[in-house]
Amino acid sequence: GAGVSQSPSNKVTEKGKDVELRCDPISGHTALYWYRQSLGQGLEFLIYFQGNSAPDKSGLPSDRFSAERTGGSVSTLTIQRTQQEDSAVYLCASSLIAFFGQGTRLTVV
Amino acid sequence: QQPVQSPQAVILREGEDAVINCSSSKALYSVHWYRQKHGEAPVFLMILLKGGEQKGHEKISASFNEKKQQSSLYLTASQLSYSGTYFCGTAHNNDMRFGAGTRLTVKP
């Protein structure tokens, strides 16, 4: 695609539910990054993929968070049993230059 | 592993200059600079790939001191449109981390 696409753009979920966030990177970009940004805060690194593999998962906040990437393209970030502190904007970026998607604003109520 | 940015916030009058610094405790292979407007995604400004490199984008330029493991972003004759939060990103083997950001406000 022309840019990094994330869906949904907004998600409101109840505490305890699972959510799945999707990132569709720029075609051909092998590197893909997930970051979390809480209101007024910086970019917290979560995980990055080189192809389908994730060399560093240490940024994932807890075992409720997982991510996968298939076919070297689309990636999904899954948050199980969501908590209120998970509320943030989740940003995906593609390639080392980091072209960012518009993010998914997650609100856990 | 996260780079350190300073200052945390800057308030300028239109036309004034500012410098934002970014430093790392690890060897830097590349430094990236981004600007984020409120409610929007960060936008790539420039990348510096080697020590001594300097680049410019409009009236915004940056330098990269590889030995000192730091980079600086220079904003000259600031415009209202420069307001936003500036992030530096440092990459080690494709693993890119960002500083906490510098909030720049340019007032008329």
PDB file of N, CA, C and O in Angstrom, chain A residues 33 35 37 40-43 45 48 50 56 58 91 95-98 100-102 105, chain B residues 1 30 32 34 36 40-42 44 47 87 91 93-100 103:
ATOM      1  N   TYR A  33       7.611  -2.294  13.345  1.00  0.00           N
ATOM      2  CA  TYR A  33       7.757  -1.949  14.760  1.00  0.00           C
ATOM      3  C   TYR A  33       6.396  -1.639  15.385  1.00  0.00           C
ATOM      4  O   TYR A  33       5.539  -1.047  14.743  1.00  0.00           O
ATOM      5  N   TYR A  35       4.850   0.356  18.804  1.00  0.00           N
ATOM      6  CA  TYR A  35       5.115   1.217  19.928  1.00  0.00           C
ATOM      7  C   TYR A  35       3.800   1.543  20.621  1.00  0.00           C
ATOM      8  O   TYR A  35       2.725   1.468  20.016  1.00  0.00           O
ATOM      9  N   GLN A  37       1.968   4.601  22.982  1.00  0.00           N
ATOM     10  CA  GLN A  37       2.098   5.988  23.446  1.00  0.00           C
ATOM     11  C   GLN A  37       0.914   6.338  24.327  1.00  0.00           C
ATOM     12  O   GLN A  37      -0.215   6.439  23.846  1.00  0.00           O
ATOM     13  N   GLY A  40       0.252  12.156  26.208  1.00  0.00           N
ATOM     14  CA  GLY A  40       1.289  13.105  26.568  1.00  0.00           C
ATOM     15  C   GLY A  40       2.651  12.503  26.828  1.00  0.00           C
ATOM     16  O   GLY A  40       3.555  13.202  27.289  1.00  0.00           O
ATOM     17  N   GLN A  41       2.791  11.217  26.527  1.00  0.00           N
ATOM     18  CA  GLN A  41       4.059  10.544  26.812  1.00  0.00           C
ATOM     19  C   GLN A  41       4.833  10.222  25.530  1.00  0.00           C
ATOM     20  O   GLN A  41       4.369  10.505  24.426  1.00  0.00           O
ATOM     21  N   GLY A  42       6.005   9.638  25.713  1.00  0.00           N
ATOM     22  CA  GLY A  42       6.839   9.283  24.579  1.00  0.00           C
ATOM     23  C   GLY A  42       6.427   7.972  23.946  1.00  0.00           C
ATOM     24  O   GLY A  42       5.371   7.410  24.252  1.00  0.00           O
ATOM     25  N   LEU A  43       7.273   7.490  23.076  1.00  0.00           N
ATOM     26  CA  LEU A  43       7.011   6.259  22.329  1.00  0.00           C
ATOM     27  C   LEU A  43       7.680   5.085  23.040  1.00  0.00           C
ATOM     28  O   LEU A  43       8.888   4.963  23.065  1.00  0.00           O
ATOM     29  N   PHE A  45       8.725   1.405  23.217  1.00  0.00           N
ATOM     30  CA  PHE A  45       8.979   0.280  22.313  1.00  0.00           C
ATOM     31  C   PHE A  45       8.323  -0.992  22.850  1.00  0.00           C
ATOM     32  O   PHE A  45       8.442  -1.318  24.028  1.00  0.00           O
ATOM     33  N   TYR A  48       9.730  -5.520  17.676  1.00  0.00           N
ATOM     34  CA  TYR A  48       9.925  -5.287  16.252  1.00  0.00           C
ATOM     35  C   TYR A  48      10.132  -6.622  15.542  1.00  0.00           C
ATOM     36  O   TYR A  48      10.560  -7.608  16.143  1.00  0.00           O
ATOM     37  N   GLN A  50      11.707  -8.491  12.066  1.00  0.00           N
ATOM     38  CA  GLN A  50      12.539  -8.502  10.870  1.00  0.00           C
ATOM     39  C   GLN A  50      12.029  -9.690  10.071  1.00  0.00           C
ATOM     40  O   GLN A  50      12.295 -10.840  10.417  1.00  0.00           O
ATOM     41  N   ASP A  56      13.551  -9.285  19.359  1.00  0.00           N
ATOM     42  CA  ASP A  56      13.520  -8.710  20.704  1.00  0.00           C
ATOM     43  C   ASP A  56      12.073  -8.504  21.124  1.00  0.00           C
ATOM     44  O   ASP A  56      11.387  -7.643  20.580  1.00  0.00           O
ATOM     45  N   SER A  58      11.419  -8.073  24.414  1.00  0.00           N
ATOM     46  CA  SER A  58      11.556  -7.626  25.799  1.00  0.00           C
ATOM     47  C   SER A  58      10.704  -6.410  26.125  1.00  0.00           C
ATOM     48  O   SER A  58      10.441  -6.126  27.286  1.00  0.00           O
ATOM     49  N   LEU A  91       0.997   2.422  18.035  1.00  0.00           N
ATOM     50  CA  LEU A  91       1.517   2.846  16.736  1.00  0.00           C
ATOM     51  C   LEU A  91       2.369   1.747  16.109  1.00  0.00           C
ATOM     52  O   LEU A  91       3.154   1.097  16.788  1.00  0.00           O
ATOM     53  N   SER A  95       9.699  -0.212   8.268  1.00  0.00           N
ATOM     54  CA  SER A  95      11.069   0.024   7.791  1.00  0.00           C
ATOM     55  C   SER A  95      11.895   0.804   8.798  1.00  0.00           C
ATOM     56  O   SER A  95      11.369   1.385   9.735  1.00  0.00           O
ATOM     57  N   LEU A  96      13.181   0.814   8.594  1.00  0.00           N
ATOM     58  CA  LEU A  96      14.085   1.459   9.543  1.00  0.00           C
ATOM     59  C   LEU A  96      13.877   2.976   9.578  1.00  0.00           C
ATOM     60  O   LEU A  96      14.176   3.616  10.575  1.00  0.00           O
ATOM     61  N   ILE A  97      13.345   3.520   8.500  1.00  0.00           N
ATOM     62  CA  ILE A  97      13.036   4.949   8.504  1.00  0.00           C
ATOM     63  C   ILE A  97      11.808   5.215   9.351  1.00  0.00           C
ATOM     64  O   ILE A  97      11.520   6.321   9.726  1.00  0.00           O
ATOM     65  N   ALA A  98      11.071   4.160   9.652  1.00  0.00           N
ATOM     66  CA  ALA A  98       9.901   4.252  10.515  1.00  0.00           C
ATOM     67  C   ALA A  98       8.830   5.193   9.987  1.00  0.00           C
ATOM     68  O   ALA A  98       8.602   6.281  10.529  1.00  0.00           O
ATOM     69  N   PHE A 100       5.230   5.855  10.108  1.00  0.00           N
ATOM     70  CA  PHE A 100       4.229   5.454  11.079  1.00  0.00           C
ATOM     71  C   PHE A 100       2.837   5.382  10.487  1.00  0.00           C
ATOM     72  O   PHE A 100       2.472   6.196   9.622  1.00  0.00           O
ATOM     73  N   GLY A 101       2.049   4.432  10.993  1.00  0.00           N
ATOM     74  CA  GLY A 101       0.626   4.445  10.739  1.00  0.00           C
ATOM     75  C   GLY A 101      -0.018   5.478  11.652  1.00  0.00           C
ATOM     76  O   GLY A 101       0.646   6.096  12.494  1.00  0.00           O
ATOM     77  N   GLN A 102      -1.318   5.671  11.473  1.00  0.00           N
ATOM     78  CA  GLN A 102      -2.028   6.674  12.264  1.00  0.00           C
ATOM     79  C   GLN A 102      -2.361   6.173  13.667  1.00  0.00           C
ATOM     80  O   GLN A 102      -2.834   6.943  14.499  1.00  0.00           O
ATOM     81  N   ARG A 105      -6.234   3.930  18.701  1.00  0.00           N
ATOM     82  CA  ARG A 105      -6.480   4.454  20.049  1.00  0.00           C
ATOM     83  C   ARG A 105      -7.328   3.449  20.802  1.00  0.00           C
ATOM     84  O   ARG A 105      -8.482   3.212  20.449  1.00  0.00           O
TER      85      ARG A 105
ATOM     86  N   GLN B   1      18.747   1.497  26.994  1.00  0.00           N
ATOM     87  CA  GLN B   1      18.827   1.467  25.545  1.00  0.00           C
ATOM     88  C   GLN B   1      18.104   2.666  24.917  1.00  0.00           C
ATOM     89  O   GLN B   1      18.352   3.021  23.779  1.00  0.00           O
ATOM     90  N   SER B  30      22.833   4.914  13.722  1.00  0.00           N
ATOM     91  CA  SER B  30      22.051   5.895  12.994  1.00  0.00           C
ATOM     92  C   SER B  30      21.171   6.642  13.987  1.00  0.00           C
ATOM     93  O   SER B  30      20.836   6.134  15.049  1.00  0.00           O
ATOM     94  N   HIS B  32      17.626   9.104  14.028  1.00  0.00           N
ATOM     95  CA  HIS B  32      16.462   9.546  13.271  1.00  0.00           C
ATOM     96  C   HIS B  32      15.763  10.633  14.067  1.00  0.00           C
ATOM     97  O   HIS B  32      15.679  10.553  15.282  1.00  0.00           O
ATOM     98  N   TYR B  34      12.083  12.896  14.357  1.00  0.00           N
ATOM     99  CA  TYR B  34      10.674  12.925  13.988  1.00  0.00           C
ATOM    100  C   TYR B  34       9.999  14.091  14.700  1.00  0.00           C
ATOM    101  O   TYR B  34      10.441  14.528  15.763  1.00  0.00           O
ATOM    102  N   GLN B  36       6.036  15.199  15.959  1.00  0.00           N
ATOM    103  CA  GLN B  36       4.668  14.738  16.144  1.00  0.00           C
ATOM    104  C   GLN B  36       3.784  15.899  16.566  1.00  0.00           C
ATOM    105  O   GLN B  36       4.044  16.561  17.577  1.00  0.00           O
ATOM    106  N   GLU B  40      -1.637  13.358  16.102  1.00  0.00           N
ATOM    107  CA  GLU B  40      -1.197  12.781  14.838  1.00  0.00           C
ATOM    108  C   GLU B  40      -0.037  11.811  15.080  1.00  0.00           C
ATOM    109  O   GLU B  40       0.551  11.777  16.150  1.00  0.00           O
ATOM    110  N   ALA B  41       0.272  11.044  14.055  1.00  0.00           N
ATOM    111  CA  ALA B  41       1.403  10.126  14.137  1.00  0.00           C
ATOM    112  C   ALA B  41       2.713  10.892  13.946  1.00  0.00           C
ATOM    113  O   ALA B  41       2.723  11.954  13.316  1.00  0.00           O
ATOM    114  N   PRO B  42       3.810  10.375  14.468  1.00  0.00           N
ATOM    115  CA  PRO B  42       5.105  11.024  14.226  1.00  0.00           C
ATOM    116  C   PRO B  42       5.440  11.026  12.745  1.00  0.00           C
ATOM    117  O   PRO B  42       5.147  10.077  12.017  1.00  0.00           O
ATOM    118  N   PHE B  44       8.521  11.520   9.949  1.00  0.00           N
ATOM    119  CA  PHE B  44       9.970  11.444   9.768  1.00  0.00           C
ATOM    120  C   PHE B  44      10.507  12.771   9.236  1.00  0.00           C
ATOM    121  O   PHE B  44       9.972  13.353   8.290  1.00  0.00           O
ATOM    122  N   ILE B  47      17.318  11.358   8.720  1.00  0.00           N
ATOM    123  CA  ILE B  47      18.134  10.297   9.291  1.00  0.00           C
ATOM    124  C   ILE B  47      19.597  10.642   9.075  1.00  0.00           C
ATOM    125  O   ILE B  47      19.979  11.155   8.023  1.00  0.00           O
ATOM    126  N   PHE B  87      11.040  13.863  18.516  1.00  0.00           N
ATOM    127  CA  PHE B  87      11.616  12.625  19.039  1.00  0.00           C
ATOM    128  C   PHE B  87      12.882  12.272  18.262  1.00  0.00           C
ATOM    129  O   PHE B  87      12.920  12.403  17.042  1.00  0.00           O
ATOM    130  N   ALA B  91      19.010   3.534  16.409  1.00  0.00           N
ATOM    131  CA  ALA B  91      18.842   2.156  15.944  1.00  0.00           C
ATOM    132  C   ALA B  91      20.105   1.350  16.171  1.00  0.00           C
ATOM    133  O   ALA B  91      21.204   1.806  15.883  1.00  0.00           O
ATOM    134  N   ASN B  93      21.072  -2.492  15.126  1.00  0.00           N
ATOM    135  CA  ASN B  93      20.651  -3.730  14.466  1.00  0.00           C
ATOM    136  C   ASN B  93      19.148  -3.753  14.217  1.00  0.00           C
ATOM    137  O   ASN B  93      18.464  -4.721  14.556  1.00  0.00           O
ATOM    138  N   ASN B  94      18.626  -2.705  13.654  1.00  0.00           N
ATOM    139  CA  ASN B  94      17.210  -2.587  13.306  1.00  0.00           C
ATOM    140  C   ASN B  94      16.280  -2.444  14.505  1.00  0.00           C
ATOM    141  O   ASN B  94      15.069  -2.390  14.341  1.00  0.00           O
ATOM    142  N   ASP B  95      16.814  -2.437  15.688  1.00  0.00           N
ATOM    143  CA  ASP B  95      16.002  -2.273  16.876  1.00  0.00           C
ATOM    144  C   ASP B  95      15.964  -0.793  17.218  1.00  0.00           C
ATOM    145  O   ASP B  95      16.942  -0.254  17.711  1.00  0.00           O
ATOM    146  N   MET B  96      14.892  -0.102  16.936  1.00  0.00           N
ATOM    147  CA  MET B  96      14.844   1.341  17.096  1.00  0.00           C
ATOM    148  C   MET B  96      14.080   1.762  18.342  1.00  0.00           C
ATOM    149  O   MET B  96      12.933   1.378  18.531  1.00  0.00           O
ATOM    150  N   ARG B  97      14.746   2.570  19.150  1.00  0.00           N
ATOM    151  CA  ARG B  97      14.144   3.094  20.367  1.00  0.00           C
ATOM    152  C   ARG B  97      14.099   4.613  20.282  1.00  0.00           C
ATOM    153  O   ARG B  97      14.953   5.230  19.658  1.00  0.00           O
ATOM    154  N   PHE B  98      13.114   5.172  20.961  1.00  0.00           N
ATOM    155  CA  PHE B  98      12.921   6.615  20.911  1.00  0.00           C
ATOM    156  C   PHE B  98      13.172   7.266  22.264  1.00  0.00           C
ATOM    157  O   PHE B  98      12.933   6.653  23.310  1.00  0.00           O
ATOM    158  N   GLY B  99      13.621   8.519  22.217  1.00  0.00           N
ATOM    159  CA  GLY B  99      13.700   9.310  23.418  1.00  0.00           C
ATOM    160  C   GLY B  99      12.313   9.706  23.888  1.00  0.00           C
ATOM    161  O   GLY B  99      11.316   9.460  23.203  1.00  0.00           O
ATOM    162  N   ALA B 100      12.253  10.325  25.047  1.00  0.00           N
ATOM    163  CA  ALA B 100      10.966  10.685  25.645  1.00  0.00           C
ATOM    164  C   ALA B 100      10.322  11.879  24.959  1.00  0.00           C
ATOM    165  O   ALA B 100       9.147  12.178  25.203  1.00  0.00           O
ATOM    166  N   ARG B 103       8.993  18.760  23.849  1.00  0.00           N
ATOM    167  CA  ARG B 103       7.799  19.501  23.430  1.00  0.00           C
ATOM    168  C   ARG B 103       8.204  20.932  23.106  1.00  0.00           C
ATOM    169  O   ARG B 103       8.654  21.675  23.968  1.00  0.00           O
TER     170      ARG B 103
END
